[in-house]
Coordinates of C-alpha atoms and ligand atoms in Angstrom, one line a residue:
M26 CA -54.1 80.7 -5.9
H27 CA -52.8 77.1 -5.8
I28 CA -51.8 74.1 -8.0
H29 CA -53.1 70.7 -7.3
F30 CA -51.0 67.9 -8.9
L31 CA -53.5 65.3 -9.8
G32 CA -51.3 63.2 -12.2
A33 CA -47.8 63.0 -13.8
A34 CA -46.4 64.2 -10.5
D35 CA -44.4 61.1 -9.6
T36 CA -44.6 59.3 -12.9
V37 CA -44.7 60.0 -16.6
T38 CA -48.4 59.4 -17.3
G39 CA -51.8 60.7 -16.1
S40 CA -50.9 64.4 -16.8
K41 CA -53.4 66.5 -14.8
H42 CA -52.5 69.8 -13.1
L43 CA -55.3 71.8 -11.5
V44 CA -54.8 75.5 -11.3
D45 CA -57.2 77.1 -8.8
T46 CA -57.3 80.9 -9.0
G47 CA -59.8 81.1 -6.0
S48 CA -62.6 81.9 -8.4
H49 CA -62.0 79.4 -11.2
R50 CA -60.4 76.0 -11.6
I51 CA -58.5 75.2 -14.8
L52 CA -57.3 71.7 -15.4
L53 CA -54.1 71.6 -17.5
D54 CA -54.2 68.3 -19.4
C55 CA -56.6 65.4 -18.6
G56 CA -54.4 62.3 -19.2
L57 CA -54.8 58.6 -18.5
F58 CA -52.4 56.8 -16.2
Q59 CA -50.6 54.0 -18.1
G60 CA -48.0 51.3 -17.4
Y61 CA -47.9 49.5 -14.0
K62 CA -51.2 48.1 -12.7
N63 CA -51.1 50.3 -9.6
L64 CA -50.8 53.4 -11.8
R65 CA -53.6 52.2 -14.2
E66 CA -55.8 51.6 -11.1
R67 CA -55.5 55.3 -10.4
N68 CA -57.8 55.9 -13.4
W69 CA -60.5 54.1 -11.5
S70 CA -60.3 55.9 -8.2
R71 CA -62.3 59.1 -7.9
L72 CA -60.5 62.3 -8.7
A73 CA -59.4 64.3 -5.6
V74 CA -61.5 67.2 -7.0
S75 CA -65.1 66.8 -8.2
A76 CA -65.3 67.0 -12.0
R77 CA -68.3 69.3 -11.6
H78 CA -66.1 71.9 -9.9
I79 CA -63.6 72.1 -12.7
D80 CA -64.5 75.1 -15.0
T81 CA -62.2 74.6 -18.0
V82 CA -59.7 72.1 -19.4
V83 CA -56.7 73.1 -21.5
L84 CA -54.9 70.3 -23.4
S85 CA -51.2 70.6 -24.3
H86 CA -51.5 67.8 -26.9
A87 CA -53.5 64.8 -27.9
H88 CA -51.4 61.9 -26.6
L89 CA -53.6 59.8 -24.3
D90 CA -51.4 60.3 -21.2
H91 CA -52.4 64.0 -21.7
S92 CA -56.0 63.7 -23.1
G93 CA -57.3 60.2 -22.5
Y94 CA -59.1 60.8 -19.2
L95 CA -61.3 63.5 -20.7
P96 CA -64.3 61.2 -21.4
A97 CA -64.1 59.9 -17.8
L98 CA -64.2 63.6 -16.6
V99 CA -67.2 64.3 -18.7
K100 CA -68.8 61.1 -17.5
Q101 CA -68.3 62.4 -13.9
G102 CA -70.1 65.6 -14.7
F103 CA -67.6 68.0 -16.1
H104 CA -69.5 70.4 -18.4
G105 CA -67.0 73.2 -19.2
R106 CA -65.1 73.9 -22.4
V107 CA -61.9 72.2 -23.5
F108 CA -59.3 74.3 -25.3
A109 CA -56.7 72.8 -27.6
T110 CA -55.0 73.7 -30.9
P111 CA -56.9 72.8 -34.0
A112 CA -54.6 69.9 -34.9
T113 CA -54.9 68.6 -31.3
C114 CA -58.7 68.7 -31.6
D115 CA -58.5 66.7 -34.8
L116 CA -56.1 64.1 -33.3
A117 CA -58.0 63.9 -30.1
E118 CA -61.0 62.8 -32.0
V119 CA -59.1 59.9 -33.5
L120 CA -57.4 59.0 -30.2
L121 CA -60.3 59.3 -27.8
L122 CA -62.7 57.3 -29.9
D123 CA -60.1 54.6 -30.3
S124 CA -59.4 54.6 -26.6
A125 CA -63.1 54.3 -25.8
H126 CA -63.4 51.5 -28.2
L127 CA -60.5 49.7 -26.6
Q128 CA -61.9 50.2 -23.1
E129 CA -65.2 48.7 -24.3
E130 CA -63.3 45.8 -26.0
D131 CA -61.2 45.1 -22.9
A132 CA -64.3 45.0 -20.7
R133 CA -66.1 42.7 -23.2
R134 CA -63.0 40.3 -23.3
A135 CA -62.7 40.3 -19.5
N136 CA -66.3 39.3 -19.2
L137 CA -66.0 36.7 -21.9
Y138 CA -62.9 35.0 -20.2
G139 CA -63.7 36.0 -16.7
Y140 CA -60.3 37.6 -15.9
S141 CA -61.6 40.7 -14.2
K142 CA -62.0 41.2 -10.4
H143 CA -65.2 43.1 -11.1
T144 CA -68.3 41.3 -12.4
P145 CA -69.4 42.4 -14.8
A146 CA -66.3 44.3 -15.9
E147 CA -67.2 47.9 -17.0
P148 CA -65.3 50.1 -19.4
L149 CA -63.7 53.2 -17.9
Y150 CA -65.7 55.1 -20.5
T151 CA -67.6 54.3 -23.6
V152 CA -67.6 55.6 -27.2
D153 CA -70.6 57.7 -26.2
D154 CA -68.7 59.3 -23.4
A155 CA -65.8 60.1 -25.7
Q156 CA -68.2 61.7 -28.2
R157 CA -69.7 63.9 -25.5
A158 CA -66.1 64.9 -24.5
L159 CA -65.2 65.8 -28.1
N160 CA -68.3 68.0 -28.3
R161 CA -66.7 70.2 -25.6
L162 CA -63.5 70.9 -27.6
R163 CA -62.8 74.5 -28.7
P164 CA -59.9 75.0 -31.2
L165 CA -57.5 77.8 -30.3
P166 CA -54.7 78.4 -32.9
F167 CA -51.1 79.0 -31.8
G168 CA -50.3 82.5 -30.8
D169 CA -53.9 83.7 -30.2
E170 CA -54.5 84.7 -26.6
I171 CA -58.0 84.4 -25.4
E172 CA -59.8 85.0 -22.1
L173 CA -61.0 81.8 -20.4
H174 CA -62.6 83.6 -17.4
P175 CA -62.3 87.2 -16.1
E176 CA -58.6 87.8 -15.5
V177 CA -57.6 84.4 -16.9
T178 CA -56.1 84.1 -20.4
V179 CA -54.5 81.2 -22.2
E180 CA -52.1 81.1 -25.2
F181 CA -50.4 78.2 -27.0
T182 CA -46.8 78.1 -28.3
P183 CA -45.5 75.3 -30.6
A184 CA -43.7 72.6 -28.6
G185 CA -42.6 70.3 -31.4
H186 CA -43.1 66.7 -30.2
L187 CA -46.4 65.9 -31.9
L188 CA -48.7 67.5 -34.5
G189 CA -50.5 70.3 -32.6
A190 CA -48.5 69.9 -29.4
A191 CA -48.3 73.1 -27.4
T192 CA -46.7 74.8 -24.4
V193 CA -49.4 76.5 -22.4
T194 CA -49.2 80.0 -21.0
L195 CA -51.8 80.9 -18.5
R196 CA -52.0 84.5 -17.3
C197 CA -54.1 85.0 -14.2
Q198 CA -54.1 87.7 -11.6
E199 CA -50.8 89.2 -12.8
R200 CA -49.1 85.9 -12.7
T201 CA -47.8 84.0 -15.7
L202 CA -47.9 80.2 -15.4
V203 CA -46.2 78.2 -18.1
F204 CA -46.7 74.5 -18.6
S205 CA -44.1 73.0 -21.0
G206 CA -46.4 70.2 -22.2
D207 CA -44.2 67.5 -23.8
L208 CA -41.2 69.1 -25.6
G209 CA -40.0 67.8 -28.9
R210 CA -36.4 67.5 -30.2
H211 CA -34.2 69.8 -32.2
N212 CA -33.9 67.3 -35.0
D213 CA -37.2 65.4 -35.1
L214 CA -38.0 63.9 -38.5
L215 CA -41.5 65.5 -38.7
M216 CA -41.7 68.4 -36.2
P217 CA -39.8 71.6 -36.0
P218 CA -38.0 72.2 -32.6
P219 CA -40.1 73.7 -29.8
D220 CA -40.4 77.4 -29.7
P221 CA -38.8 79.1 -26.7
V222 CA -40.9 80.8 -24.0
H223 CA -39.2 83.8 -22.3
E224 CA -41.2 84.6 -19.2
A225 CA -42.9 82.7 -16.4
D226 CA -43.5 83.3 -12.7
V227 CA -44.4 79.7 -12.2
L228 CA -43.1 77.0 -14.5
L229 CA -44.1 73.3 -14.9
V230 CA -41.6 71.4 -17.0
E231 CA -41.7 67.9 -18.2
S232 CA -38.8 65.5 -17.5
T233 CA -39.5 62.3 -19.5
Y234 CA -35.9 62.1 -20.6
G235 CA -34.6 64.2 -17.6
N236 CA -31.8 61.8 -17.0
R237 CA -30.9 60.6 -20.5
R238 CA -29.2 61.7 -23.6
H239 CA -30.4 60.5 -27.0
P240 CA -27.7 58.8 -29.1
T241 CA -26.1 61.3 -31.4
D242 CA -25.9 58.8 -34.3
D243 CA -28.4 59.3 -37.1
V244 CA -31.0 56.7 -36.5
L245 CA -31.9 56.1 -40.2
P246 CA -28.7 54.2 -41.2
L247 CA -29.1 52.0 -38.1
L248 CA -32.7 51.2 -38.9
G249 CA -31.8 50.5 -42.5
R250 CA -29.0 48.0 -41.5
L251 CA -31.3 46.2 -39.0
I252 CA -34.0 45.8 -41.6
R253 CA -31.6 44.6 -44.3
D254 CA -30.0 42.0 -41.9
T255 CA -33.5 40.7 -41.0
L256 CA -34.7 40.4 -44.6
Q257 CA -31.4 38.7 -45.6
R258 CA -32.0 36.0 -43.0
G259 CA -35.6 35.5 -44.2
G260 CA -37.2 37.3 -41.3
S261 CA -39.8 40.0 -41.0
V262 CA -39.9 43.2 -39.1
L263 CA -42.5 44.3 -36.6
M264 CA -42.6 47.8 -35.3
P265 CA -45.0 48.4 -32.4
T266 CA -45.7 52.1 -32.8
F267 CA -47.9 54.9 -31.5
A268 CA -50.5 55.4 -34.1
V269 CA -50.2 59.1 -33.9
G270 CA -46.8 60.7 -34.4
R271 CA -44.3 57.8 -34.4
A272 CA -46.2 55.9 -37.1
Q273 CA -45.9 58.9 -39.4
A274 CA -42.2 59.4 -38.6
L275 CA -41.5 55.7 -39.3
I276 CA -43.4 55.9 -42.6
L277 CA -41.3 58.9 -43.6
A278 CA -38.1 57.1 -42.5
L279 CA -39.0 53.9 -44.5
H280 CA -39.8 56.1 -47.5
R281 CA -36.4 57.8 -47.3
L282 CA -34.6 54.5 -46.8
Q283 CA -36.3 53.0 -49.8
R284 CA -35.6 56.0 -52.0
A285 CA -31.9 55.9 -50.9
G286 CA -31.7 52.2 -51.8
E287 CA -30.9 51.4 -48.2
I288 CA -33.7 48.8 -48.0
P289 CA -35.3 47.0 -50.9
A290 CA -37.9 49.0 -52.7
K291 CA -40.0 45.9 -53.1
V292 CA -40.3 44.8 -49.5
P293 CA -44.0 45.1 -48.6
I294 CA -44.8 47.6 -45.8
F295 CA -48.1 47.3 -44.0
L296 CA -49.7 49.9 -41.7
D297 CA -52.0 47.7 -39.6
S298 CA -53.7 50.4 -37.6
P299 CA -56.8 52.1 -38.9
M300 CA -56.1 54.9 -36.4
A301 CA -52.6 55.4 -37.7
A302 CA -54.1 55.7 -41.2
Q303 CA -56.6 58.3 -40.0
A304 CA -53.8 60.2 -38.2
T305 CA -51.6 60.1 -41.3
Q306 CA -54.4 62.0 -43.2
L307 CA -54.4 64.6 -40.4
Y308 CA -50.6 65.0 -40.8
E309 CA -51.3 65.8 -44.5
R310 CA -54.1 68.2 -43.6
H311 CA -51.9 70.1 -41.1
Q312 CA -48.7 69.8 -43.1
A313 CA -47.9 73.6 -42.6
L314 CA -47.0 72.6 -39.0
L315 CA -44.4 70.1 -40.2
R316 CA -40.8 70.6 -41.2
V317 CA -41.2 68.2 -44.2
P318 CA -41.6 69.6 -47.7
P319 CA -45.3 69.2 -48.9
E320 CA -44.3 67.1 -51.9
E321 CA -42.6 64.5 -49.7
V322 CA -45.7 64.4 -47.3
A323 CA -47.8 63.7 -50.3
R324 CA -45.6 60.8 -51.5
M325 CA -44.5 59.2 -48.3
C326 CA -47.3 56.7 -48.1
D327 CA -46.9 55.5 -51.8
G328 CA -45.4 52.1 -50.9
V329 CA -47.5 51.5 -47.8
T330 CA -50.5 49.1 -47.7
L331 CA -53.2 50.1 -45.3
V332 CA -54.8 47.2 -43.5
D333 CA -58.4 48.0 -42.9
T334 CA -60.4 45.1 -41.5
P335 CA -59.6 42.7 -38.6
Q336 CA -59.9 39.9 -41.2
A337 CA -57.2 41.5 -43.4
S338 CA -55.1 42.0 -40.2
E339 CA -55.5 38.3 -39.3
A340 CA -54.6 37.2 -42.9
L341 CA -51.4 39.4 -42.6
T342 CA -50.4 37.6 -39.3
R343 CA -50.6 34.3 -41.3
S344 CA -48.4 35.5 -44.2
R345 CA -45.1 33.7 -44.5
Y346 CA -43.4 36.3 -46.7
P347 CA -40.8 38.8 -45.4
R348 CA -42.6 42.0 -44.6
I349 CA -42.4 45.1 -42.5
V350 CA -45.5 45.6 -40.2
L351 CA -46.2 48.8 -38.3
S352 CA -49.0 48.3 -35.8
A353 CA -50.3 49.9 -32.6
S354 CA -50.2 50.2 -29.7
G355 CA -46.6 51.5 -29.3
M356 CA -45.9 49.9 -26.0
A357 CA -47.6 46.6 -27.0
T358 CA -50.2 47.2 -24.2
G359 CA -53.2 46.5 -26.5
G360 CA -54.4 46.7 -30.1
R361 CA -53.7 44.7 -33.2
V362 CA -49.9 44.6 -32.6
L363 CA -50.5 41.9 -30.0
H364 CA -51.7 39.4 -32.6
H365 CA -48.6 40.1 -34.6
L366 CA -46.4 39.7 -31.5
K367 CA -47.9 36.3 -30.7
V368 CA -46.9 35.1 -34.2
M369 CA -43.7 36.9 -34.8
A370 CA -42.0 37.0 -31.3
P371 CA -41.2 33.2 -31.1
N372 CA -39.3 33.2 -34.4
P373 CA -35.5 34.1 -34.1
K374 CA -35.3 35.3 -37.7
N375 CA -37.7 38.2 -37.0
L376 CA -36.9 41.6 -35.7
I377 CA -39.1 43.6 -33.3
V378 CA -38.2 47.3 -33.1
F379 CA -39.7 49.6 -30.4
P380 CA -39.2 53.1 -31.8
G381 CA -40.6 55.2 -28.9
F382 CA -40.6 55.7 -25.1
Q383 CA -41.6 52.6 -23.2
V384 CA -43.4 53.3 -19.9
S385 CA -42.1 51.0 -17.0
G386 CA -44.4 48.0 -16.6
S387 CA -45.6 47.9 -20.2
R388 CA -44.9 44.9 -22.3
G389 CA -42.6 47.0 -24.5
A390 CA -40.5 48.0 -21.5
K391 CA -40.2 44.3 -20.4
M392 CA -39.2 43.2 -23.9
I393 CA -36.5 45.8 -24.3
A394 CA -35.2 44.8 -20.9
G395 CA -34.7 41.3 -22.2
A396 CA -37.8 39.4 -21.1
T397 CA -37.8 35.9 -22.5
E398 CA -41.6 35.7 -22.5
V399 CA -44.6 38.0 -22.2
K400 CA -48.2 37.3 -21.3
I401 CA -50.6 38.2 -24.1
H402 CA -54.4 37.6 -23.7
G403 CA -53.8 35.3 -20.7
E404 CA -51.1 33.1 -22.4
Y405 CA -47.3 33.2 -22.3
V406 CA -45.5 33.9 -25.6
P407 CA -41.8 33.1 -25.8
I408 CA -39.6 35.8 -27.3
H409 CA -36.8 34.5 -29.6
A410 CA -36.9 37.3 -32.1
E411 CA -34.3 40.1 -32.0
V412 CA -35.7 43.0 -30.0
R413 CA -34.3 46.5 -30.4
H414 CA -35.2 49.9 -28.9
L415 CA -34.4 52.8 -31.2
E416 CA -34.5 55.8 -28.9
G417 CA -33.5 58.0 -31.8
F418 CA -37.2 57.9 -32.8
S419 CA -38.3 59.4 -29.5
G420 CA -40.5 62.4 -29.9
H421 CA -39.2 63.8 -26.6
A422 CA -36.4 66.3 -25.9
D423 CA -33.5 64.7 -24.0
A424 CA -32.0 66.2 -20.9
D425 CA -29.7 68.5 -22.7
E426 CA -32.5 69.7 -25.0
L427 CA -34.7 70.3 -22.0
M428 CA -31.9 72.4 -20.4
D429 CA -31.5 74.4 -23.7
W430 CA -35.2 75.2 -23.7
L431 CA -35.0 76.3 -20.1
R432 CA -32.0 78.5 -20.8
R433 CA -34.2 80.7 -23.1
F434 CA -36.1 82.2 -20.2
K435 CA -35.0 85.8 -19.7
Q436 CA -35.3 85.5 -15.9
P437 CA -35.6 82.6 -13.5
P438 CA -39.2 81.7 -12.8
R439 CA -40.1 82.3 -9.1
H440 CA -40.6 78.6 -8.8
T441 CA -40.2 75.6 -11.2
Y442 CA -41.9 72.3 -10.7
V443 CA -40.5 69.3 -12.5
V444 CA -43.4 66.9 -13.6
H445 CA -44.0 64.1 -16.1
G446 CA -41.0 61.9 -15.4
E447 CA -40.2 58.7 -13.6
P448 CA -38.8 59.6 -10.1
D449 CA -35.1 59.2 -11.2
A450 CA -35.6 61.3 -14.4
A451 CA -37.5 64.1 -12.5
D452 CA -34.9 64.3 -9.8
A453 CA -32.0 64.3 -12.2
L454 CA -33.5 67.3 -14.1
R455 CA -34.3 69.0 -10.8
T456 CA -30.6 68.7 -9.8
R457 CA -29.4 70.1 -13.1
I458 CA -31.8 73.1 -12.9
K459 CA -30.7 73.9 -9.4
E460 CA -27.0 73.4 -10.0
E461 CA -26.6 74.8 -13.6
L462 CA -29.3 77.5 -13.5
G463 CA -29.5 78.3 -9.8
W464 CA -33.3 78.3 -9.9
R465 CA -35.8 77.4 -7.1
V466 CA -37.1 74.1 -8.2
S467 CA -38.8 71.0 -6.8
V468 CA -40.5 67.8 -7.8
P469 CA -44.1 67.7 -6.5
D470 CA -45.6 64.6 -5.0
H471 CA -48.6 62.9 -6.4
L472 CA -51.7 64.8 -5.1
A473 CA -49.6 67.6 -3.6
R474 CA -51.5 70.9 -3.3
I475 CA -49.2 73.8 -3.4
E476 CA -50.0 77.4 -2.6
L477 CA -48.3 79.9 -5.0
D478 CA -46.5 82.7 -3.4
Ligands
ZN19 ZN1 -46.7 63.3 -25.6

């Protein structure tokens, strides 16, 4: 039995871990690489393992860096089943169709303006491929253990982090392999803390914030003050946000700030992301998984205007009145937020708040690092607006929270592999696991193929 690390082994995206039992091949996550161009190019090179030889896919959660390669896998001939929690299946539908749409859009734009190396530019996958991938999804509720193949079972445990997000336990040939997925925080606005898992022979643990601690201050008063200051000087607020997860947390945060009188109740709030609007409905549908009282879930969108059409979105970018705009994508790598950025970034009165993790190489990462201009659709846009990164809105456990989760294991796993982190973060977590817990632990290289003892 071996594990082949096909993604998220030296970076934070492209999560793909292939477990080969000798008779079956199970792919844990099927994520897209994001961020730097050399990483994104990995999406285009052929998988080290033929898609036809993969029997089953198990998704920890719906974020694209964990699910977004699935249509490409199906396009390459994968025809097995894909297991995920019911909420993940619902969110994956929203995310994968949008991702396919963006891929098609990018290819079309590249052909129109001729800025692709490839002629004609092709999308990585189409809406049709995404639809075929979605047809392979099989919902598996938390806590139900089912047989994937003879002698191979899978079970999901709540991981916090995102609606439907799971830690995956795979039992095969008397070995228990646990994959943490992305772990959430103790005090997330929407999600309860991750459930502990007590036993593993082999453990794969994420390390997104393996070298960082989240600020302990409550993020709501800070957000309230930043918004008040911006509105007072006649500016507007732009929040590039992940459409799924962070957008709903921000809507809840703004709702609470308005109810507490921390920000004016009359300031217009726009959610300019049809995908975020769809995802918000799914949060309502699966509200039993949230830590928020149902009455508050029902009311949190009361003051929010949903922006449906591209025309309405364009009209909003031309508005001169102070406003709060939430728009995707969260790292300003694509989507409608780019049109708002072009208009809002050059004005020093405005505030741009990045509320989530920013992958190195993304526009978001450049802006929070102090870039004075960014390139959007082939042109340079100066940044004079105030730019803030509110890590308190992260959906990821920080280093201490990761260590707390690890301490709940009753015995050390025989081996622990640290994945899903930038090299510094992964190595910092590896060092802490070795020194504080005394476990056998390593950071696998990209494409490493490791025999399990
Ligand atoms: Zn995630």
